mmCIF file of C-alpha atoms and ligand atoms in Angstrom:
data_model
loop_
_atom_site.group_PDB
_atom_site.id
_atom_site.type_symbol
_atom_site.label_atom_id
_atom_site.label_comp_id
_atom_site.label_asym_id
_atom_site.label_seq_id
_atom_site.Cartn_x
_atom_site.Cartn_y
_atom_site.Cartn_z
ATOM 1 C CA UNK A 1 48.793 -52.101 174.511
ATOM 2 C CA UNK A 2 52.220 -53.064 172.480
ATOM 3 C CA UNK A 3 55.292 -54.017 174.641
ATOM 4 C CA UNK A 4 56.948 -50.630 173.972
ATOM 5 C CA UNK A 5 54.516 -48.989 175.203
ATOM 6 C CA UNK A 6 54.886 -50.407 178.177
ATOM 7 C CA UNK A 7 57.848 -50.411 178.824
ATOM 8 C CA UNK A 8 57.883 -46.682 177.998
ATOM 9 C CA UNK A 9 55.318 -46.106 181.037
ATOM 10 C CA UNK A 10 58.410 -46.743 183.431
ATOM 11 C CA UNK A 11 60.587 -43.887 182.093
ATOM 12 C CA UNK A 12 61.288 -41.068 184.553
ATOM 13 C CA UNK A 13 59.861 -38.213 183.192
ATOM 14 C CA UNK A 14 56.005 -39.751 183.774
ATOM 15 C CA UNK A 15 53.619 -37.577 184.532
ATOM 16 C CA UNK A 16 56.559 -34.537 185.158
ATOM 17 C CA UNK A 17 55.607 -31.341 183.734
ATOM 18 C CA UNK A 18 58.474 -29.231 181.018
ATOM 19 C CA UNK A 19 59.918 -26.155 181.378
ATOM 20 C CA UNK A 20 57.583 -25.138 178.322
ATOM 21 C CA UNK A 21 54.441 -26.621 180.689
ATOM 22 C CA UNK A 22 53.466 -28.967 178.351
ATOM 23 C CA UNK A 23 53.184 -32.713 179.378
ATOM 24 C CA UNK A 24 56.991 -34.460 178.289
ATOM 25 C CA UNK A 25 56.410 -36.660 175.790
ATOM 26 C CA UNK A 26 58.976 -39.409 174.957
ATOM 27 C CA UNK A 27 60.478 -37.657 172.015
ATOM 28 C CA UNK A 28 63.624 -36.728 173.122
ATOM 29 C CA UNK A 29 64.572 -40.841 172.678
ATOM 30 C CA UNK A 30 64.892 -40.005 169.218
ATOM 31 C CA UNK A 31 67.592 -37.508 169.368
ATOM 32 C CA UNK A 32 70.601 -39.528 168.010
ATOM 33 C CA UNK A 33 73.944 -39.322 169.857
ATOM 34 C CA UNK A 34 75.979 -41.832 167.293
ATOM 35 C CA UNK A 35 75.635 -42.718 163.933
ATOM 36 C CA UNK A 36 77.498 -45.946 162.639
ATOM 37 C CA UNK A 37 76.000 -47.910 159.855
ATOM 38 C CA UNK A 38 78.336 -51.358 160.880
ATOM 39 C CA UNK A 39 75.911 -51.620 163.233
ATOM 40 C CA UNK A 40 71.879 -53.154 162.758
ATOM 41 C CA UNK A 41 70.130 -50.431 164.609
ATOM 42 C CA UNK A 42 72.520 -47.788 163.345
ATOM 43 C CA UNK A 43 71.969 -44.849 165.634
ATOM 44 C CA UNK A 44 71.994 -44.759 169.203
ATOM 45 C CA UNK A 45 69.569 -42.257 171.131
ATOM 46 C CA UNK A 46 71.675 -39.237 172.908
ATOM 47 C CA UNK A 47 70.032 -39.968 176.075
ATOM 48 C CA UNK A 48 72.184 -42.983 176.383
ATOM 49 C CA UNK A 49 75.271 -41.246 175.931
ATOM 50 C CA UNK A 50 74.450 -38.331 177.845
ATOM 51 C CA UNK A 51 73.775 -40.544 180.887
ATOM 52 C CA UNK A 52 77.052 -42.764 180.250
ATOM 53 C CA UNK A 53 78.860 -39.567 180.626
ATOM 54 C CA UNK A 54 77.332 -38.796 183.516
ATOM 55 C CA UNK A 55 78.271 -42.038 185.388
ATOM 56 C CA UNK A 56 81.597 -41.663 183.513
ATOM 57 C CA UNK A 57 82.280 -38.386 185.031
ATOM 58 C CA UNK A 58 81.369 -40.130 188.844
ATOM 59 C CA UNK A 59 84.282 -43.266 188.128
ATOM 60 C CA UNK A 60 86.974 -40.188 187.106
ATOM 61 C CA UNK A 61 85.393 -38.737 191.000
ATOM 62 C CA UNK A 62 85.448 -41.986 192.875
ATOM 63 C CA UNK A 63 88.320 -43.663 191.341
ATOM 64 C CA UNK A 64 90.874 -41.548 188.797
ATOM 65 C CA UNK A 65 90.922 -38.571 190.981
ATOM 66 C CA UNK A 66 93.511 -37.985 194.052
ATOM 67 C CA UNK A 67 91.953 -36.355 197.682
ATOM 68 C CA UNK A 68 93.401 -32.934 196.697
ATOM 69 C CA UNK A 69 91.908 -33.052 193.204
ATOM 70 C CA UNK A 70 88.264 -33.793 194.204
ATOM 71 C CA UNK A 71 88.649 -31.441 196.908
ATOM 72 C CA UNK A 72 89.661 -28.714 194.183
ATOM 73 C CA UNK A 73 86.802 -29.404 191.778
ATOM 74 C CA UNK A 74 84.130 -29.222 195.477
ATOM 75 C CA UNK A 75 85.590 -26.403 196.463
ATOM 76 C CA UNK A 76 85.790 -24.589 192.233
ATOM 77 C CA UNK A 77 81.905 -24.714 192.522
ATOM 78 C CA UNK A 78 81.564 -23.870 196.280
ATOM 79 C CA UNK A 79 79.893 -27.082 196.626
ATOM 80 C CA UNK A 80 78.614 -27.503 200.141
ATOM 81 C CA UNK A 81 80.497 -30.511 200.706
ATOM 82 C CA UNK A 82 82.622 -33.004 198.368
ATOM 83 C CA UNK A 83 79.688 -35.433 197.399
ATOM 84 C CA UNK A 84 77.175 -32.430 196.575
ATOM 85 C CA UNK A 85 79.947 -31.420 194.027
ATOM 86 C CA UNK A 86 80.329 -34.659 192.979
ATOM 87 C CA UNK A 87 76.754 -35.456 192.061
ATOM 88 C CA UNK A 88 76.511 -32.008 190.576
ATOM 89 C CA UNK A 89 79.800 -32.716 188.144
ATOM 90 C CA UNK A 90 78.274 -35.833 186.886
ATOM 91 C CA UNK A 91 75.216 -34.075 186.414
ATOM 92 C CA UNK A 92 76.543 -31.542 184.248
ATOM 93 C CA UNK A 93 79.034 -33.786 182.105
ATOM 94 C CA UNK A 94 75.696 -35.391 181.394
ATOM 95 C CA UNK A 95 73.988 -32.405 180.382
ATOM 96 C CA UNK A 96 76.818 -31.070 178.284
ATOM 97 C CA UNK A 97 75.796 -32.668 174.591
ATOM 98 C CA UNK A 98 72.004 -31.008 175.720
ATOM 99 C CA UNK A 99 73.030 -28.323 172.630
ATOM 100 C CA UNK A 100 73.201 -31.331 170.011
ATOM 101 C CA UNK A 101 68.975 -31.701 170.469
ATOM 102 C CA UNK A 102 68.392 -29.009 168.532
ATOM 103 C CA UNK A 103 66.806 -28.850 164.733
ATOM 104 C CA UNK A 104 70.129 -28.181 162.878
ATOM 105 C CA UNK A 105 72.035 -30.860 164.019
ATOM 106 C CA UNK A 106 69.720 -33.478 164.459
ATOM 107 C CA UNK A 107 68.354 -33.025 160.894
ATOM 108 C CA UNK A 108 72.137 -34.122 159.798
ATOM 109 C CA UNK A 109 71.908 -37.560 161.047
ATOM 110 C CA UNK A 110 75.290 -38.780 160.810
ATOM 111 C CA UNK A 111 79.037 -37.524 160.738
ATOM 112 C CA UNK A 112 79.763 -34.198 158.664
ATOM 113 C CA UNK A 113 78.080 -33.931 154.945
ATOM 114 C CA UNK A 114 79.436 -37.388 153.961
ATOM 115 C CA UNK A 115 76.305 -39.056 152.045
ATOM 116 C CA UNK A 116 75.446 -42.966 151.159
ATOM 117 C CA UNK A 117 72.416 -45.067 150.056
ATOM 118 C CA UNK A 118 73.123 -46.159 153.480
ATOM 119 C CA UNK A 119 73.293 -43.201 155.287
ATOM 120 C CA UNK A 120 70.426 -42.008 153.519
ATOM 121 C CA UNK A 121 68.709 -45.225 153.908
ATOM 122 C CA UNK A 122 69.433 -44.887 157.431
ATOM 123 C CA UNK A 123 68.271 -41.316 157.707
ATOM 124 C CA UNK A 124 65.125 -42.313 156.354
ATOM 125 C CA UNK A 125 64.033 -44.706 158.763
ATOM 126 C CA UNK A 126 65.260 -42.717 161.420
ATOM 127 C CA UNK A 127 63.490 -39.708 160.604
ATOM 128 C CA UNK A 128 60.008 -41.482 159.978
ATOM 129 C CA UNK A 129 59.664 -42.995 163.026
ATOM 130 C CA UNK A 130 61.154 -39.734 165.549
ATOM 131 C CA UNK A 131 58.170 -37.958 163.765
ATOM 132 C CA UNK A 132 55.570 -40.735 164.777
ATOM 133 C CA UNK A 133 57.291 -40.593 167.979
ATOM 134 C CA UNK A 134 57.100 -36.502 168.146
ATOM 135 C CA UNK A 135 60.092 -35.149 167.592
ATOM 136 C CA UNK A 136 59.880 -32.006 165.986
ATOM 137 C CA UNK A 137 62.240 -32.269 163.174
ATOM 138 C CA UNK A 138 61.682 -29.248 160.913
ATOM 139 C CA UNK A 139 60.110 -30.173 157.017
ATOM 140 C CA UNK A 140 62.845 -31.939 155.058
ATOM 141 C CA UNK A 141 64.653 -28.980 152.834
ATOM 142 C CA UNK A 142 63.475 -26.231 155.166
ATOM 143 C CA UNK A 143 66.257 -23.763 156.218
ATOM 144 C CA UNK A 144 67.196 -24.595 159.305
ATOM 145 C CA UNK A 145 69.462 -21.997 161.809
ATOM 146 C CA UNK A 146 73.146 -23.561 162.747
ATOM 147 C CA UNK A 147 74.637 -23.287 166.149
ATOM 148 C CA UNK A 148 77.567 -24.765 167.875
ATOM 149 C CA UNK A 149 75.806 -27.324 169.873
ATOM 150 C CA UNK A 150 78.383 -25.863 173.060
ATOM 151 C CA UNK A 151 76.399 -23.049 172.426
ATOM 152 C CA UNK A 152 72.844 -23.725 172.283
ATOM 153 C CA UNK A 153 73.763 -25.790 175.941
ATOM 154 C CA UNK A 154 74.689 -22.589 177.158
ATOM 155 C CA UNK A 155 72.368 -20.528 176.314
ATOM 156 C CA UNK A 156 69.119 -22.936 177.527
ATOM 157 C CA UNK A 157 71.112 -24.506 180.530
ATOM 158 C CA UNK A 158 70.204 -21.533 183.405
ATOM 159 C CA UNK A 159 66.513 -22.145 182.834
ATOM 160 C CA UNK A 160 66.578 -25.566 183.452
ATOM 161 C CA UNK A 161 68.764 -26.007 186.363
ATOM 162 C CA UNK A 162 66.598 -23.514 188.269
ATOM 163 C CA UNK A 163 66.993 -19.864 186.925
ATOM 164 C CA UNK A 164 63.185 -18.843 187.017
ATOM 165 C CA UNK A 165 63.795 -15.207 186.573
ATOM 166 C CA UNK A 166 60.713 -12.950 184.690
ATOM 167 C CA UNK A 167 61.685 -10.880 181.868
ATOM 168 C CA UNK A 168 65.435 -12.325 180.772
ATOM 169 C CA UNK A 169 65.138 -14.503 177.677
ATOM 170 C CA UNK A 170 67.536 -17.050 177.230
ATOM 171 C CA UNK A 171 70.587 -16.244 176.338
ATOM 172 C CA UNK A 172 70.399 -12.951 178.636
ATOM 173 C CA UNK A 173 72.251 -13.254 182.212
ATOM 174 C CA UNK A 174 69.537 -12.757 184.690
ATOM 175 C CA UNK A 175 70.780 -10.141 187.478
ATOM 176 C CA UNK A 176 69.993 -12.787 190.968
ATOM 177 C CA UNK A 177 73.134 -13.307 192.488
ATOM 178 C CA UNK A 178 72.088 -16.659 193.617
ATOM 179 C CA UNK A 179 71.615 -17.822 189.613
ATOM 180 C CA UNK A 180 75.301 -16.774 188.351
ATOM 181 C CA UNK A 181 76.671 -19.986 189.498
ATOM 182 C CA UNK A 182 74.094 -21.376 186.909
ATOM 183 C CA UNK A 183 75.524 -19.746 184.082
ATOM 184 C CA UNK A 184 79.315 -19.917 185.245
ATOM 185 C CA UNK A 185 78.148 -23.967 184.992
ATOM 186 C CA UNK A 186 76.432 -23.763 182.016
ATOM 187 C CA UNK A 187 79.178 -21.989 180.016
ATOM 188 C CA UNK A 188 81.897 -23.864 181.755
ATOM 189 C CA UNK A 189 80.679 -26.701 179.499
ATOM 190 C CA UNK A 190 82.376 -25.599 176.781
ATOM 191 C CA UNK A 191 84.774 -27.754 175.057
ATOM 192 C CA UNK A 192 87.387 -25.156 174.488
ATOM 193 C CA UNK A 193 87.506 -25.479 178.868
ATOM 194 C CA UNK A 194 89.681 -22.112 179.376
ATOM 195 C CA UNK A 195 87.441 -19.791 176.862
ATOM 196 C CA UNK A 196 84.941 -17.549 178.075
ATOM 197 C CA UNK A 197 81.693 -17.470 176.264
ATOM 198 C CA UNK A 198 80.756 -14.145 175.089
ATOM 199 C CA UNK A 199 77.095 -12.956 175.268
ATOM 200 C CA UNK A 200 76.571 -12.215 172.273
ATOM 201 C CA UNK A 201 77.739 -15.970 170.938
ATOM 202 C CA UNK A 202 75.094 -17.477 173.575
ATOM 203 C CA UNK A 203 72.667 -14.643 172.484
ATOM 204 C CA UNK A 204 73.174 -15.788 168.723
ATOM 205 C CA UNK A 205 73.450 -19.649 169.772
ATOM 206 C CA UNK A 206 69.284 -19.009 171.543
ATOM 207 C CA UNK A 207 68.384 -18.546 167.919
ATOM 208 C CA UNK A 208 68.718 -21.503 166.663
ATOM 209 C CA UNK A 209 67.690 -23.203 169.471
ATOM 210 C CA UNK A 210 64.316 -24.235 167.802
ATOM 211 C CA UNK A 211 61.467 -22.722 169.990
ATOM 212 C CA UNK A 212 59.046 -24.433 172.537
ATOM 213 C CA UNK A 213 58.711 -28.088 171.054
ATOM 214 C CA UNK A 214 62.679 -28.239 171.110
ATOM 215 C CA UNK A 215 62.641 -26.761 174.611
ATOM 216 C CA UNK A 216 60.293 -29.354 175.760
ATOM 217 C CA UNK A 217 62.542 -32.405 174.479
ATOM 218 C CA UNK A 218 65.482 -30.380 176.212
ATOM 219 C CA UNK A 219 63.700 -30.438 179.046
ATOM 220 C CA UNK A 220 62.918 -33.704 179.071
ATOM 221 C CA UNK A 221 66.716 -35.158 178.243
ATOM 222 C CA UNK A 222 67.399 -32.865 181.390
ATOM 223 C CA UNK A 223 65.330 -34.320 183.954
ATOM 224 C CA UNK A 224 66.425 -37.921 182.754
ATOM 225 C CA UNK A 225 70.108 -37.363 183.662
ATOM 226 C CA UNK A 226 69.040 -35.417 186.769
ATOM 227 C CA UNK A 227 67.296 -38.710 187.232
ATOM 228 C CA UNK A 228 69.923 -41.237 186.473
ATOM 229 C CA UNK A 229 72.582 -39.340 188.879
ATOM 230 C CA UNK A 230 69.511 -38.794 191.821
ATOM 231 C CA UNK A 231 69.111 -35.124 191.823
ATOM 232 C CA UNK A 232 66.560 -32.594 191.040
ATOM 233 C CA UNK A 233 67.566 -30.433 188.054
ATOM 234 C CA UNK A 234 66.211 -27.019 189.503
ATOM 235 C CA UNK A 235 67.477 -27.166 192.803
ATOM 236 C CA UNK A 236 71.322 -27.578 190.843
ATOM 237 C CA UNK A 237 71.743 -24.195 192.924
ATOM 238 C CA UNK A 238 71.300 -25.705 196.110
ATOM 239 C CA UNK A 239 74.275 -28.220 195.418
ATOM 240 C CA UNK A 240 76.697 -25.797 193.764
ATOM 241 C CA UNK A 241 77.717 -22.262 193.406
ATOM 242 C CA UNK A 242 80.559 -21.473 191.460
ATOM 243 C CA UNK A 243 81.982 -17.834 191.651
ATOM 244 C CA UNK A 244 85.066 -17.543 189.021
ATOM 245 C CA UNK A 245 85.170 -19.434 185.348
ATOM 246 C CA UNK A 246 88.837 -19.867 186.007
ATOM 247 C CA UNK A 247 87.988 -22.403 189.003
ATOM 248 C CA UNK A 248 86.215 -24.630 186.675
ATOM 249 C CA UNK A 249 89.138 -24.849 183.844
ATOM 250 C CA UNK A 250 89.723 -28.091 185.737
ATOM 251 C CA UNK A 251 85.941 -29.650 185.178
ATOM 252 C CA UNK A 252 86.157 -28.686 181.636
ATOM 253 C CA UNK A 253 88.625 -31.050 180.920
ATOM 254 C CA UNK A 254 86.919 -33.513 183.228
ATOM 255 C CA UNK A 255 83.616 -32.700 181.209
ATOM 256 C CA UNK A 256 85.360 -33.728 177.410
ATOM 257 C CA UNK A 257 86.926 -36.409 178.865
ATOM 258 C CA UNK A 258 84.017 -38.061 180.085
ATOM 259 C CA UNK A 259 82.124 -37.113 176.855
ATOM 260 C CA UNK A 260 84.764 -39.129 174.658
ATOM 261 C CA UNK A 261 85.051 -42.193 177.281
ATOM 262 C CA UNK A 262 81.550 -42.210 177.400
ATOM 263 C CA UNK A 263 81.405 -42.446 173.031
ATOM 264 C CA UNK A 264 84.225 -44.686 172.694
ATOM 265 C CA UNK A 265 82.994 -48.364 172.066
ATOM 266 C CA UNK A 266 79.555 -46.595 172.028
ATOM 267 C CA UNK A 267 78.470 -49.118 169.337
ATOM 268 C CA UNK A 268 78.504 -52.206 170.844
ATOM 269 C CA UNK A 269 76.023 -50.824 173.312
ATOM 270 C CA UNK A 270 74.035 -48.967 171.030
ATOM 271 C CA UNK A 271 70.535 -48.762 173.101
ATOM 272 C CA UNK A 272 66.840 -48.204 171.344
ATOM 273 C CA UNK A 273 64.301 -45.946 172.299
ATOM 274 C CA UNK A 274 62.255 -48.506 172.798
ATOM 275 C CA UNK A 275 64.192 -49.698 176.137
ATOM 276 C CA UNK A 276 63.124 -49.821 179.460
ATOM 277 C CA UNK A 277 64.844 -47.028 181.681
ATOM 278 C CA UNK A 278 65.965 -49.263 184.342
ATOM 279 C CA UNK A 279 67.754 -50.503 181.539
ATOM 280 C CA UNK A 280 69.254 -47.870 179.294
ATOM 281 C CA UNK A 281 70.392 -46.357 183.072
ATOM 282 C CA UNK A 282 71.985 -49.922 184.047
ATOM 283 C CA UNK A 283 74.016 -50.529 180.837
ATOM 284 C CA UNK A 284 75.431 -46.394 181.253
ATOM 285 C CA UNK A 285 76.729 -47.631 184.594
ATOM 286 C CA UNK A 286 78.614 -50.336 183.155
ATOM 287 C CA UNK A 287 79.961 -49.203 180.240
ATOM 288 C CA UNK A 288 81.107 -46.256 182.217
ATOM 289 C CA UNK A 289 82.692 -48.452 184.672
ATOM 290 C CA UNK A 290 84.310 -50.347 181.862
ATOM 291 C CA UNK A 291 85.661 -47.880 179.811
ATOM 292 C CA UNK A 292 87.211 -45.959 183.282
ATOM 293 C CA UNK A 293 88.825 -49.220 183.728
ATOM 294 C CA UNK A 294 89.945 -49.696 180.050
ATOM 295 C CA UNK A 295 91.581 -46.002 180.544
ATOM 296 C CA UNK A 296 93.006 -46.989 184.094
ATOM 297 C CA UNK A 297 94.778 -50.327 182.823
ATOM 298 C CA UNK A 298 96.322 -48.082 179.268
ATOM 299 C CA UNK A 299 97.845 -45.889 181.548
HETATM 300 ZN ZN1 ZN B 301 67.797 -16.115 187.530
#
């Protein structure tokens, strides 16, 4: 047995079973989060910056935040107390980017339609070994649906925090009462913060989502930053509850700025797939702590 393999034995997701009930596989480390060719390794994997933004979002709690504003944010998603909103912010700042694992955007491997030997070089590597490792990249020059990453989050979020419901598809609201908080989260995620989603965008955004083998790597990205922050993903309704959109304009902001502290300086971290969890998860911590700290001295 090679090193990497294991190492990979210690992830979290052993032996846990997807939303799609297939076995997770360790794919989703090949989703790319950052591409920057000044680097060796060139790409880092999305997990890493997910799970930096996560731990971003809990400095901004624990040490950017005043009393009154942490007590606003707890009581926007009718958390049950201050640290189950807390744990349940970070969470979700993690889970934001989920949208960006999906076939259209990952099969564009780098910023925009710029194009380089490099980049291509770069691409190529890249794409060979997230297909040994899995990854279900569509066939290179297939058409491939587009959706705003925000979008595709939205829509697949409710089913993996814990919306079970028969007979709603994603992208459909399910009618529980005890689920809406679900999707008020899930669409509060949006980068535009005040904007409501419309249906019909989410509806459009489940199309391109890419189908079971995409579901299963969102699945999987999902359970590691439920991991990394200490929660269970679909018991997220047991922590938090929100009731109007308007009460999480707030945590939207929160949400992008944890999502650029978390990508700034991303490079000189850039992790590998190949990592140990312990880790990928101890190097978030710090960089989050760092870059909170960076923020704190600017000003
Ligand atoms: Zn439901």
């Amino acid at each position: 047995m090679s090193d990497e393999m294991r190492q990979d034995r210690s992830t979290p997701d052993e032996g846990n079973v997807s939303a799609s009930g297939e076995l997770n596989s360790f794919a989703y480390k090949w989703c790319w989060g950052t591409v920057d060719l000044s680097v060796r390794r060139a790409w880092n994997p999305l997990i890493a910056e997910m799970i930096t933004a996560a731990s971003v979002m809990t400095e901004l709690w624990e040490h950017v935040l005043s009393p009154r504003q942490r007590a606003d944010l707890a009581e926007g998603f009718v958390a049950e107390d201050e640290q189950s909103g807390r744990v349940a912010a970070a969470f979700l700042a993690g889970v934001s980017r989920l949208g960006e694992a999906s076939p259209s955007r990952m099969v564009s491997f780098g910023p925009g339609k710029q194009s380089s030997p490099a980049l291509d070089g770069a691409r190529t590597a890249w794409r060979e070994q997230a297909l040994q490792a899995g990854l279900p990249l569509p066939a290179a020059g297939a058409r491939v649906r587009h959706a705003d990453p925000e979008h595709i989050a939205a829509a697949v979020l409710p089913r993996l925090t814990g919306c079970d419901c028969a007979g709603y598809v994603d992208g459909e609201q399910c009618r529980n009462r005890n689920h809406q908080g679900l999707y008020l989260a899930a669409y509060a995620l949006n980068r535009h913060g005040a904007d409501i989603l419309h249906a019909d965008t989410v509806a459009k955004a489940y199309r391109a989502t890419g189908g079971p083998a995409w579901d299963a790597v969102r699945a999987a990205l999902v359970d590691a930053v439920a991991h990394h922050v200490g929660i269970d993903a679909r018991n997220l309704v047991r922590l938090v509850r929100p009731e109007s959109p308007t009460a999480l304009t707030a945590f939207s902001r929160l949400v992008s700025q944890s999502n650029s502290l978390s990508r700034r300086d991303a490079s000189r971290g850039f992790a590998s797939p190949h990592d140990t969890w312990e880790v990928v998860s101890e190097r978030a911590r710090l960089h989050a702590r760092e870059a909170v700290s960076r923020m704190r001295v600017a000003g």
